[in-house]
CSV table of C-alpha atoms in Angstrom, one decimal:
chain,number,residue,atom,x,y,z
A,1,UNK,CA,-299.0,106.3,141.8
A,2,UNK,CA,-296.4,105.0,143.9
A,3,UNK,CA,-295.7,105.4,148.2
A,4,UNK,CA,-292.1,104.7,149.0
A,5,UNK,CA,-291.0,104.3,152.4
A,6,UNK,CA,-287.7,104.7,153.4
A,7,UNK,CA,-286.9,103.0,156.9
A,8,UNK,CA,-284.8,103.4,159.8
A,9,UNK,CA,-283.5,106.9,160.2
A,10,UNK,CA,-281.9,107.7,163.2
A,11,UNK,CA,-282.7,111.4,164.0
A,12,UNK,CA,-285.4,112.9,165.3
A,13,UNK,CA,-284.5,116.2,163.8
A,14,UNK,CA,-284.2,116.0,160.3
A,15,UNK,CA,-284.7,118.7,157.3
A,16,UNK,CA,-287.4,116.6,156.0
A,17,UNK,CA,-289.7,118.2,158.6
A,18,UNK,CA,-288.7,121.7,157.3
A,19,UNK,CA,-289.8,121.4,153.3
A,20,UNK,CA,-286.8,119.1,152.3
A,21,UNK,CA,-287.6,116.7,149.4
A,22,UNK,CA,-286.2,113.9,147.5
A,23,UNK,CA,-284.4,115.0,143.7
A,24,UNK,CA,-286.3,112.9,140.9
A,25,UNK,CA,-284.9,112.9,137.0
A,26,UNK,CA,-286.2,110.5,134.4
A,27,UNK,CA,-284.9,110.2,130.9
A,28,UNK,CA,-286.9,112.7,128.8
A,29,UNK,CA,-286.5,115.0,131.9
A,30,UNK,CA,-282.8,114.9,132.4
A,31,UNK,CA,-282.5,117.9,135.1
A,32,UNK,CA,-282.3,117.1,138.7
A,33,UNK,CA,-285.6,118.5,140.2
A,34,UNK,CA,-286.8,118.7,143.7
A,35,UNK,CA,-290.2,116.4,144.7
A,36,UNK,CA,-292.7,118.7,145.8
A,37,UNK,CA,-292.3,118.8,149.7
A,38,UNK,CA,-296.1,118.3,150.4
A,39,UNK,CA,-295.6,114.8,149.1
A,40,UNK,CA,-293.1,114.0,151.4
A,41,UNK,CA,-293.7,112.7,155.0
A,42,UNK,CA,-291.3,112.1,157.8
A,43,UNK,CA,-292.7,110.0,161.0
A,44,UNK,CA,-291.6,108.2,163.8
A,45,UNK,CA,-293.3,104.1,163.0
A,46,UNK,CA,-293.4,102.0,165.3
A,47,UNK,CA,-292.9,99.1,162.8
A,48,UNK,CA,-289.6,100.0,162.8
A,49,UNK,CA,-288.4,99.9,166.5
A,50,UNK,CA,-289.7,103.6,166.8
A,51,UNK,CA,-287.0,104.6,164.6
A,52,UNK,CA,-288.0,106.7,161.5
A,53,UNK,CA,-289.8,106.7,158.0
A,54,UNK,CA,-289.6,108.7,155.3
A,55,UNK,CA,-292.0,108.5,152.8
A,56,UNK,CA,-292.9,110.1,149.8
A,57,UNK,CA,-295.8,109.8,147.3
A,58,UNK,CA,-295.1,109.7,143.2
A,59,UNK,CA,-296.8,109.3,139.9
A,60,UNK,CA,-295.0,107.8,137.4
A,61,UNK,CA,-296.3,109.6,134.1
A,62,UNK,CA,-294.2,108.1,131.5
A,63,UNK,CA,-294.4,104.4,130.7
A,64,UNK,CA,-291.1,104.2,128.9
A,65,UNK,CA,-289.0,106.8,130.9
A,66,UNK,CA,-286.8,105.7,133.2
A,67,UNK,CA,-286.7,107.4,136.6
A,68,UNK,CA,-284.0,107.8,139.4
A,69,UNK,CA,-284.3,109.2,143.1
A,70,UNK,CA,-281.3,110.7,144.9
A,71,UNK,CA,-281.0,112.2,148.4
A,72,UNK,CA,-279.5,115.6,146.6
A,73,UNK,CA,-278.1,116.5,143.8
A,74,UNK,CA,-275.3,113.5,142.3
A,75,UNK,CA,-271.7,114.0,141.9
A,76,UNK,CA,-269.6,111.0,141.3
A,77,UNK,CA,-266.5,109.6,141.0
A,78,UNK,CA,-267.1,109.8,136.8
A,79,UNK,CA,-267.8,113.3,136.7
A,80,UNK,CA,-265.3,114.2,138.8
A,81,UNK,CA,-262.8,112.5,136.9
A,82,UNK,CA,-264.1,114.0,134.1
A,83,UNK,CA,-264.0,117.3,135.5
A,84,UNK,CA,-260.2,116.8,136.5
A,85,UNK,CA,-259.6,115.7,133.1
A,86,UNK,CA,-260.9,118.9,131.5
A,87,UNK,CA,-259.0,121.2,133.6
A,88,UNK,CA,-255.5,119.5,133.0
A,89,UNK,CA,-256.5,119.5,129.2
A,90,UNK,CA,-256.4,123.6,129.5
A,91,UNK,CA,-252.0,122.8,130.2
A,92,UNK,CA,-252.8,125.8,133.1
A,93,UNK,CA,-249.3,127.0,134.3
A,94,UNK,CA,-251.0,127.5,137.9
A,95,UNK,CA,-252.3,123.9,138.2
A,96,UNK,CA,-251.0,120.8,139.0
A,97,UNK,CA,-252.5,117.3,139.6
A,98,UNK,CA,-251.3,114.5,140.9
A,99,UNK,CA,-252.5,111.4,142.3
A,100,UNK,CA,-251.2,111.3,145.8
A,101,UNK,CA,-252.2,107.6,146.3
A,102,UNK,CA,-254.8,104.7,145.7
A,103,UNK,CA,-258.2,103.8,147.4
A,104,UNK,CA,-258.4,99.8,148.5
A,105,UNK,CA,-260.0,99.6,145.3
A,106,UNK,CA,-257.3,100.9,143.1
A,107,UNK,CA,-259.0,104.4,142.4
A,108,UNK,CA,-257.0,107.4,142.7
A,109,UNK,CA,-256.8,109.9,145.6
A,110,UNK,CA,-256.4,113.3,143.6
A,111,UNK,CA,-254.4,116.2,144.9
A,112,UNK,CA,-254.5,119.5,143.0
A,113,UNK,CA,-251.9,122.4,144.1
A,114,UNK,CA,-253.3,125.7,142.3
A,115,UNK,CA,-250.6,128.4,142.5
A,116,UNK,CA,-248.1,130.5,140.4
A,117,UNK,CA,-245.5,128.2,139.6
A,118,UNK,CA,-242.9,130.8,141.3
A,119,UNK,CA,-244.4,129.7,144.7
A,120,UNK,CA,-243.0,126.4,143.6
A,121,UNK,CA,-239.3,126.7,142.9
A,122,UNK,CA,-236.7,125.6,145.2
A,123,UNK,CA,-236.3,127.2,148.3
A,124,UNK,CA,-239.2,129.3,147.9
A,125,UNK,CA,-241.5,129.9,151.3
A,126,UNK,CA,-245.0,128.7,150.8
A,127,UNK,CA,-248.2,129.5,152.6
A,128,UNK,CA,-250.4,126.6,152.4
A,129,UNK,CA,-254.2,126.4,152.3
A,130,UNK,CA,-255.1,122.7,152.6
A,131,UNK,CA,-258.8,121.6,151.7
A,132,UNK,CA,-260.0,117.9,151.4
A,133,UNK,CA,-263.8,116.8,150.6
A,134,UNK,CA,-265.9,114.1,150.1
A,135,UNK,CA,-264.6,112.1,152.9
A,136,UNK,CA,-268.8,111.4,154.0
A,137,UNK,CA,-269.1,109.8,150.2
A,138,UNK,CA,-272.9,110.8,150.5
A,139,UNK,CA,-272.6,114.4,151.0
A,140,UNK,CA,-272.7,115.6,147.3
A,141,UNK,CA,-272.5,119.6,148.2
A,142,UNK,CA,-268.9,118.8,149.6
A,143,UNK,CA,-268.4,118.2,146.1
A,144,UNK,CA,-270.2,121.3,144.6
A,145,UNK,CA,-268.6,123.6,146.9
A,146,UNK,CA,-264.9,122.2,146.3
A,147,UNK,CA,-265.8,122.4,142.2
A,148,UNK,CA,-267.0,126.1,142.9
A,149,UNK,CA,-263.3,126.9,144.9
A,150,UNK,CA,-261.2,125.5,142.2
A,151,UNK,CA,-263.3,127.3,139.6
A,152,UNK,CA,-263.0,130.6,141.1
A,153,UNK,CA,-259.0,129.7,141.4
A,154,UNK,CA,-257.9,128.6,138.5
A,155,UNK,CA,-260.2,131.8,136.8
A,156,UNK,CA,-258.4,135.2,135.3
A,157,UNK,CA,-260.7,136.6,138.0
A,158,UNK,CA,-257.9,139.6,139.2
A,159,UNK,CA,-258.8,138.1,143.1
A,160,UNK,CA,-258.2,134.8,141.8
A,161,UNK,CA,-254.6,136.3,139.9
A,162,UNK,CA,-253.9,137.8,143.3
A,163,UNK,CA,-254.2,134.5,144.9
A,164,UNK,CA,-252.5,132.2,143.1
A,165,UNK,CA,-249.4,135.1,143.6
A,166,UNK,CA,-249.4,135.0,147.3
A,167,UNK,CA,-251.2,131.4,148.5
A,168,UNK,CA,-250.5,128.0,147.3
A,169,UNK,CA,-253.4,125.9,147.3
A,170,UNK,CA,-253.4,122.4,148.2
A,171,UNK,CA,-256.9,120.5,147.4
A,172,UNK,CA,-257.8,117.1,147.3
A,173,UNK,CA,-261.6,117.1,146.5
A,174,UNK,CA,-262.4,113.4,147.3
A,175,UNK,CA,-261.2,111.5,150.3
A,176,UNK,CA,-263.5,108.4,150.1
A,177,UNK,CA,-263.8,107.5,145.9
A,178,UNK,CA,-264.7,103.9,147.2
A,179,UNK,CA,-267.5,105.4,149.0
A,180,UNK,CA,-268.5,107.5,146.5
A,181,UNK,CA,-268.5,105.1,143.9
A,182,UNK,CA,-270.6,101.9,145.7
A,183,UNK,CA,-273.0,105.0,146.9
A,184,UNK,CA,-272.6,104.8,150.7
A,185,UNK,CA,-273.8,107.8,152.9
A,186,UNK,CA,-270.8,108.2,155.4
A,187,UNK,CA,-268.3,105.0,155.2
A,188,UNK,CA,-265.5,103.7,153.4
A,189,UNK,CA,-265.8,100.4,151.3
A,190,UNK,CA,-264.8,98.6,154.4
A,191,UNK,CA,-267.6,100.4,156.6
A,192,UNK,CA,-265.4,102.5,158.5
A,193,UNK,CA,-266.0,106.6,159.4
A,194,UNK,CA,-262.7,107.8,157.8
A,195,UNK,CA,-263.1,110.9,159.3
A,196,UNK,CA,-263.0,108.8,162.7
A,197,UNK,CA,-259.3,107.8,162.3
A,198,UNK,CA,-257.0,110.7,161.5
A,199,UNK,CA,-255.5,110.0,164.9
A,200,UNK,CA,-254.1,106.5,163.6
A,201,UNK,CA,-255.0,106.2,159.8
A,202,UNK,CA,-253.8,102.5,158.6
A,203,UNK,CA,-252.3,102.2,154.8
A,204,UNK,CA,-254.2,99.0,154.3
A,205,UNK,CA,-257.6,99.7,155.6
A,206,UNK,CA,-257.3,103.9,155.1
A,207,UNK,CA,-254.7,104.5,152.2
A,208,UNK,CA,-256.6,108.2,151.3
A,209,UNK,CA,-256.5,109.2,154.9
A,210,UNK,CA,-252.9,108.0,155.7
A,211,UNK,CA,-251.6,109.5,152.5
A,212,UNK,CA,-253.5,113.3,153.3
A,213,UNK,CA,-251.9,113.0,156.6
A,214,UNK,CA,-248.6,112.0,155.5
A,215,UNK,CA,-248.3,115.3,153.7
A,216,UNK,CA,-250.1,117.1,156.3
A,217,UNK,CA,-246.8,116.4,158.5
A,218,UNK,CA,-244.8,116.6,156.2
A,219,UNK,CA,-245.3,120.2,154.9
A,220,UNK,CA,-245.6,121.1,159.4
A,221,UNK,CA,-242.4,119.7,159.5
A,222,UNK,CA,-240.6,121.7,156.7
A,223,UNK,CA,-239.3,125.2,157.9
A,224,UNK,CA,-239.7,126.8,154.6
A,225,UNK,CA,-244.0,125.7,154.6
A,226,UNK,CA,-246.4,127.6,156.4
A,227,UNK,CA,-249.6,125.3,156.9
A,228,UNK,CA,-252.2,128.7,157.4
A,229,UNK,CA,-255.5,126.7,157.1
A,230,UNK,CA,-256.8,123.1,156.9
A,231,UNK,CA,-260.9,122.9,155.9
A,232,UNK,CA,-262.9,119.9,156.0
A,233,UNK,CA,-265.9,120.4,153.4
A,234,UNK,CA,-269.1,118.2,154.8
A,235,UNK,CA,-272.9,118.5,154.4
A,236,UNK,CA,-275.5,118.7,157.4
A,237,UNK,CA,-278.9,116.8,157.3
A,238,UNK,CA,-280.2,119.0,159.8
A,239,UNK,CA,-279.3,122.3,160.1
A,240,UNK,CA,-279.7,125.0,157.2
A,241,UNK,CA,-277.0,127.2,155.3
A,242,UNK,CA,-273.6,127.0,155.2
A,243,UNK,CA,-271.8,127.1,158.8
A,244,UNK,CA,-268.6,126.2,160.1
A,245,UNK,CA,-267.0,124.3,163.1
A,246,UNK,CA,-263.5,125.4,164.8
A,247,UNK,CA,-261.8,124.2,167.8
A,248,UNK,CA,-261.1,125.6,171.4
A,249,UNK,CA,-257.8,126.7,172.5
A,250,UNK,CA,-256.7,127.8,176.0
A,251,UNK,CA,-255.1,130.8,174.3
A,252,UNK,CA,-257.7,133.5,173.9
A,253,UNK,CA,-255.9,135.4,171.3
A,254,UNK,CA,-255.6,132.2,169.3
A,255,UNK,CA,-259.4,131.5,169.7
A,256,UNK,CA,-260.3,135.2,169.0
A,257,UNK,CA,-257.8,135.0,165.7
A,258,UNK,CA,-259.7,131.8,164.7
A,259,UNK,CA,-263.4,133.5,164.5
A,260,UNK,CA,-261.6,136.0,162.0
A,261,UNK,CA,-262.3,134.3,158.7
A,262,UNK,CA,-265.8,132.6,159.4
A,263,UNK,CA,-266.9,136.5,160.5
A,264,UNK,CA,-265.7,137.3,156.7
A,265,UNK,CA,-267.1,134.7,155.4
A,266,UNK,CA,-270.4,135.9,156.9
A,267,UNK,CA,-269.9,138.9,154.9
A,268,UNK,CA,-269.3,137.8,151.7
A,269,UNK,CA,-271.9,135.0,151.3
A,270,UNK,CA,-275.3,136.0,151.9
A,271,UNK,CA,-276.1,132.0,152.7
A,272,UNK,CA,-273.2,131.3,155.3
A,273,UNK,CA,-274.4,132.2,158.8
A,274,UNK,CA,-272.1,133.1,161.9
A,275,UNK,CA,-274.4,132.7,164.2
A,276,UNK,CA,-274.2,128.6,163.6
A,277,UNK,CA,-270.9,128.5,163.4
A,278,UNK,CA,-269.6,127.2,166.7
A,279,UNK,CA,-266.1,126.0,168.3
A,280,UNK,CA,-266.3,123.1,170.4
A,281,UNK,CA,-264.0,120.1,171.7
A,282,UNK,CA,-266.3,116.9,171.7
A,283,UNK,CA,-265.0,113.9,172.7
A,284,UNK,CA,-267.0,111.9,169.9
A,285,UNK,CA,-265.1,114.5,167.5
A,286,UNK,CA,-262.1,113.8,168.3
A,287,UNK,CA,-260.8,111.8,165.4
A,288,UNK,CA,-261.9,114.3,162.6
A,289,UNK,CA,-259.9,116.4,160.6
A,290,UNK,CA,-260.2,119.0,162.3
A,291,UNK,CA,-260.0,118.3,165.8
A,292,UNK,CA,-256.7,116.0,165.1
A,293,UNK,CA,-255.0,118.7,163.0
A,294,UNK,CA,-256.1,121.6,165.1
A,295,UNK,CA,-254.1,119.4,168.1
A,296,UNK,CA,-250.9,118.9,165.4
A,297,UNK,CA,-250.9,122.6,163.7
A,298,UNK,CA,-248.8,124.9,166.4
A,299,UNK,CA,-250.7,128.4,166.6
A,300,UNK,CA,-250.5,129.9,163.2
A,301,UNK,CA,-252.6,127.5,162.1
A,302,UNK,CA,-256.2,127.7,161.8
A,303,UNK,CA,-258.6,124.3,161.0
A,304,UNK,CA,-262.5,124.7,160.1
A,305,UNK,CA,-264.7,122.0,159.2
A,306,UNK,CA,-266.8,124.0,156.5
A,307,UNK,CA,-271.0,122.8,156.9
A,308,UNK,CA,-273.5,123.2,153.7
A,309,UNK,CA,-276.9,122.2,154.5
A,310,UNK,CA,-278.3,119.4,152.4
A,311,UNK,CA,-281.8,121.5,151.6
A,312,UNK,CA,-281.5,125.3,151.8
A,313,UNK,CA,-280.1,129.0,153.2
A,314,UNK,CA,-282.4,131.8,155.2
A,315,UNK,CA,-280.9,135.0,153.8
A,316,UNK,CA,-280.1,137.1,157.2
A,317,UNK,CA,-283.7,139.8,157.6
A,318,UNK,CA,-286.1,137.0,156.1
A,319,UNK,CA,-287.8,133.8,156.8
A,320,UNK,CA,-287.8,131.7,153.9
A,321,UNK,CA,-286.0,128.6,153.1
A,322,UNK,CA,-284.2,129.0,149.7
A,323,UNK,CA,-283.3,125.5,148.4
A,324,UNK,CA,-279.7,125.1,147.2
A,325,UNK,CA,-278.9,124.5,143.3
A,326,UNK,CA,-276.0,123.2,142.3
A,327,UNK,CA,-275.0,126.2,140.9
A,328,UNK,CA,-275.7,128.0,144.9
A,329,UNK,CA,-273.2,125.3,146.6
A,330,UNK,CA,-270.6,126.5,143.0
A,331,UNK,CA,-271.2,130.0,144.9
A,332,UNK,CA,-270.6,129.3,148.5
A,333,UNK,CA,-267.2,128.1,147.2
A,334,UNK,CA,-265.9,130.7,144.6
A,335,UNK,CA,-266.8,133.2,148.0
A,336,UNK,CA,-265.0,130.9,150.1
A,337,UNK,CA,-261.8,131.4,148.2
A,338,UNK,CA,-262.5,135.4,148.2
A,339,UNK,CA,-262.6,135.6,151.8
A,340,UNK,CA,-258.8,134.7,151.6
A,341,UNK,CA,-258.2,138.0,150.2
A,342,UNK,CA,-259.9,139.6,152.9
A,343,UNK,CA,-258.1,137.3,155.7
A,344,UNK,CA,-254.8,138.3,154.1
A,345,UNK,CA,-255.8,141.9,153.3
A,346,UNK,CA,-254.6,141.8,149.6
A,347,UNK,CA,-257.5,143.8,148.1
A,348,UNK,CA,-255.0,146.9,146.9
A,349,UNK,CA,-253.0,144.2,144.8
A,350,UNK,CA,-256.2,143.4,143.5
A,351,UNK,CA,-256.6,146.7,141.2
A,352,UNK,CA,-252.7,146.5,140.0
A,353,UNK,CA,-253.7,142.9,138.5
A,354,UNK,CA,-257.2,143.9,137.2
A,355,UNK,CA,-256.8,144.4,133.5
A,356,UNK,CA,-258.2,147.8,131.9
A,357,UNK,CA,-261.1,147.7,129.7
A,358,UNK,CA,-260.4,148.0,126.0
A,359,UNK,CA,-261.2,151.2,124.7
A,360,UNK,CA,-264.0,150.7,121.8
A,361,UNK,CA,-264.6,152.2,118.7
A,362,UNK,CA,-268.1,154.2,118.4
A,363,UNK,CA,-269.4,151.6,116.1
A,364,UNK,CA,-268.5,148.5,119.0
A,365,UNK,CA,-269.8,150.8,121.7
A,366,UNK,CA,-273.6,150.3,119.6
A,367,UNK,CA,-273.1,147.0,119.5
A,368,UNK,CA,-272.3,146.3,122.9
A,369,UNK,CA,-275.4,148.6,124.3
A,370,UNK,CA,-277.9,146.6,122.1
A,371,UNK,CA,-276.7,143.3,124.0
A,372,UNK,CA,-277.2,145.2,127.3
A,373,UNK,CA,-280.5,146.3,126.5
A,374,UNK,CA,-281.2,142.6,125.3
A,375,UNK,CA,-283.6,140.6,127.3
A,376,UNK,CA,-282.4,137.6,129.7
A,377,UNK,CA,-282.1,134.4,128.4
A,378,UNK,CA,-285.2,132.6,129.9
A,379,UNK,CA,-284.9,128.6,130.6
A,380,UNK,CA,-287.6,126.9,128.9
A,381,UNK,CA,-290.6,125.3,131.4
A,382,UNK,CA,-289.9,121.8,131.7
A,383,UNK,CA,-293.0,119.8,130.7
A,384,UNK,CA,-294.5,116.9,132.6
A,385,UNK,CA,-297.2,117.4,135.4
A,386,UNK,CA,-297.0,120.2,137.5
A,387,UNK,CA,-297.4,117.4,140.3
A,388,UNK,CA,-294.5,116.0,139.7
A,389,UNK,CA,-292.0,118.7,139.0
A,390,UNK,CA,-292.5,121.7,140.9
A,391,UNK,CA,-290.7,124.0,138.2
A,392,UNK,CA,-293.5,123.2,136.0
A,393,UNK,CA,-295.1,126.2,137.8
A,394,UNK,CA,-292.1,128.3,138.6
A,395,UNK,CA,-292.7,129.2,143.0
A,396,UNK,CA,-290.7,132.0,144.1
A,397,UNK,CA,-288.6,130.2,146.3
A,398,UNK,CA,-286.9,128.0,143.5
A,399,UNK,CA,-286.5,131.1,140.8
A,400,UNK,CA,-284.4,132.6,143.2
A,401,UNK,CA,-281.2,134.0,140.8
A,402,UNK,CA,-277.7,132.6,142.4
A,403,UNK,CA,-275.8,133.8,139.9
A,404,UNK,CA,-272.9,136.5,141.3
A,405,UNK,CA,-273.3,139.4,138.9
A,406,UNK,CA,-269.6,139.9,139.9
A,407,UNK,CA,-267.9,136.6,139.0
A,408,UNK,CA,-267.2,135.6,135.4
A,409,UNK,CA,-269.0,132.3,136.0
């Protein structure tokens, strides 16, 4: 039995007071699992200048496993290549990748433009929707959500057809890959905030940032390209669900029109809430993203920072904290791209894409009522100490089912 400590956090406030837990895997047990939260302890010490512990207790059961610890769940540079890789093996017709530049480390800044090819021939008028990630290299559910988005685009979903007609999607899922490769929570390989210095990115010390920005102003400053959103996808190590952050304007109308798509959001994903969403003009803020771009952009132009908490979601008319899986943050996304065909109010071409149902023989029409009737595939319990793994007992919180009846994934 083992007591880490983890010294010198910052904040007072943290999720670790409200049932957050370090993810543990180990080689016979290969699936990222939350610690149990009553092992987990976060204190002020004054040992450490009054700044803050985190400790958690753990019994290593296996003498030849070996076992890893992550803040949340992994995504790295590998699998994201990987996953990148896979999707341009498919030779998609709608999606495009290209590496828009290098990181001072020589890996590549990826940009992905998912639309119907039409929307790309010469002359043709494009409405842009512009989302970057990863530029904090330690907030994994950037990652998860961006996946979940270009899952749900690239899809023969009919919304996702509809899409891909009428939008063309600009996405470049990582900002930081030297951060997210050497494992840093928030900086660059040179220890700088990159989302600090979109006022004055340099092509030496920032290539990923100057590049995104060079296109940024670019596509402004071509007549025939509509830039309609710019989001931002981070992670929050204090607050819960997913939440975004806008900008003020002077202009009411313009700051009216800017609530519109978080409010749809709000009704198309049961874990993004409204009410946390705020719009604010903080000096500390000022070189983000968002803030620099919402200055740029004239007033068709609407730029979010989209917020996924670390831990969990209170589902709106309850109390308890569901924890995010993977597959949750793969959800916020694939409704994040829906809500577009709200914003835009495409749902009737939606049902002249959809494609009818084959009509089936009486014989098929057995077949295919035995596999209704057929139980649900169960996940086998993992084995190990209960202790240890809290899904060696399965709680209610954690069996919570994420999967969208309505999406193909």
């Amino acid at each position: 039995r083992v007591i880490f400590n983890i010294v010198n956090f910052s904040k007072t406030k943290s999720l670790y007071r409200d049932g957050m837990a370090p993810m543990v895997k180990s080689t016979s047990r290969p699936k990222w699992q939350r610690l149990p939260p009553k092992n987990v302890y976060y204190y002020r010490c004054p040992d450490h200048r009054k700044n803050y512990v985190m400790s958690f207790a753990f019994c290593f059961d296996r003498e030849e496993d070996t076992y890893q610890f992550a803040y949340c769940y992994p995504y790295t540079y590998t699998r994201f290549q990987h996953y990148l890789d896979s999707l341009q093996k498919r030779n998609m017709d709608y999606f495009f990748r290209e590496q828009l530049g290098q990181s001072v480390q020589q890996r590549q800044l990826d940009l992905l433009t998912i639309t119907s090819p039409d929307n790309l021939r010469e002359g043709a008028e494009q409405k842009v929707v512009f989302i970057t990630g990863r530029v904090h290299p330690g907030e994994t559910p950037s990652s998860f959500v961006c996946q979940g988005i270009i899952d749900f685009l690239v899809s023969q979903h009919p919304i996702a057809r509809v899409l891909r007609e009428y939008l063309v999607f600009k996405i470049a899922p990582m900002l930081n890959p030297d951060g997210v490769y050497l494992g840093n929570y928030r900086c660059s390989l040179m220890g700088f905030d990159l989302n600090r210095h979109w006022l004055d990115p340099s092509p030496w010390v920032h290539p990923t940032l100057h590049g995104v920005k060079q296109l940024i102003v670019q596509m402004y400053n071509d007549p025939k390209t509509s830039l309609e959103f710019y989001i931002d996808i981070h992670a929050h190590s204090t607050m819960m669900n997913g939440f975004m952050y806008g900008n003020i304007f002077e202009d009411e109308e313009r700051f009216q029109r800017q609530a519109i798509f978080p409010k749809l959001l709000c009704q198309n994903a049961e874990d993004f809430s409204y009410s946390s969403t705020s719009f604010n003009r903080d000096a500390v803020k000022a070189g983000t993203g968002r803030r620099f771009l919402g200055g740029l952009l004239d007033h068709t132009s609407y730029c979010y920072t989209l917020e996924v908490s670390f831990y969990s979601y209170i589902i709106s008319g309850t109390t308890a904290a569901v924890p995010y899986t993977e597959e949750a943050y793969m959800k916020l996304g694939r409704n994040v791209a829906r809500t577009f065909l709200d914003y835009y109010r495409l749902n009737p071409m939606v049902e002249k894409v959809a494609i009818p149902m084959p009509r089936l023989r009486n014989k098929e029409i057995e077949v295919q009522r035995r596999k209704e009737k057929s139980p649900p595939y169960k996940h086998p319990l993992l084995r190990g100490p209960a202790s240890n793994y809290p899904n060696g007992k399965r709680d209610k919180k954690s069996s919570v089912n994420h999967k969208d009846p309505s999406t193909p994934f």
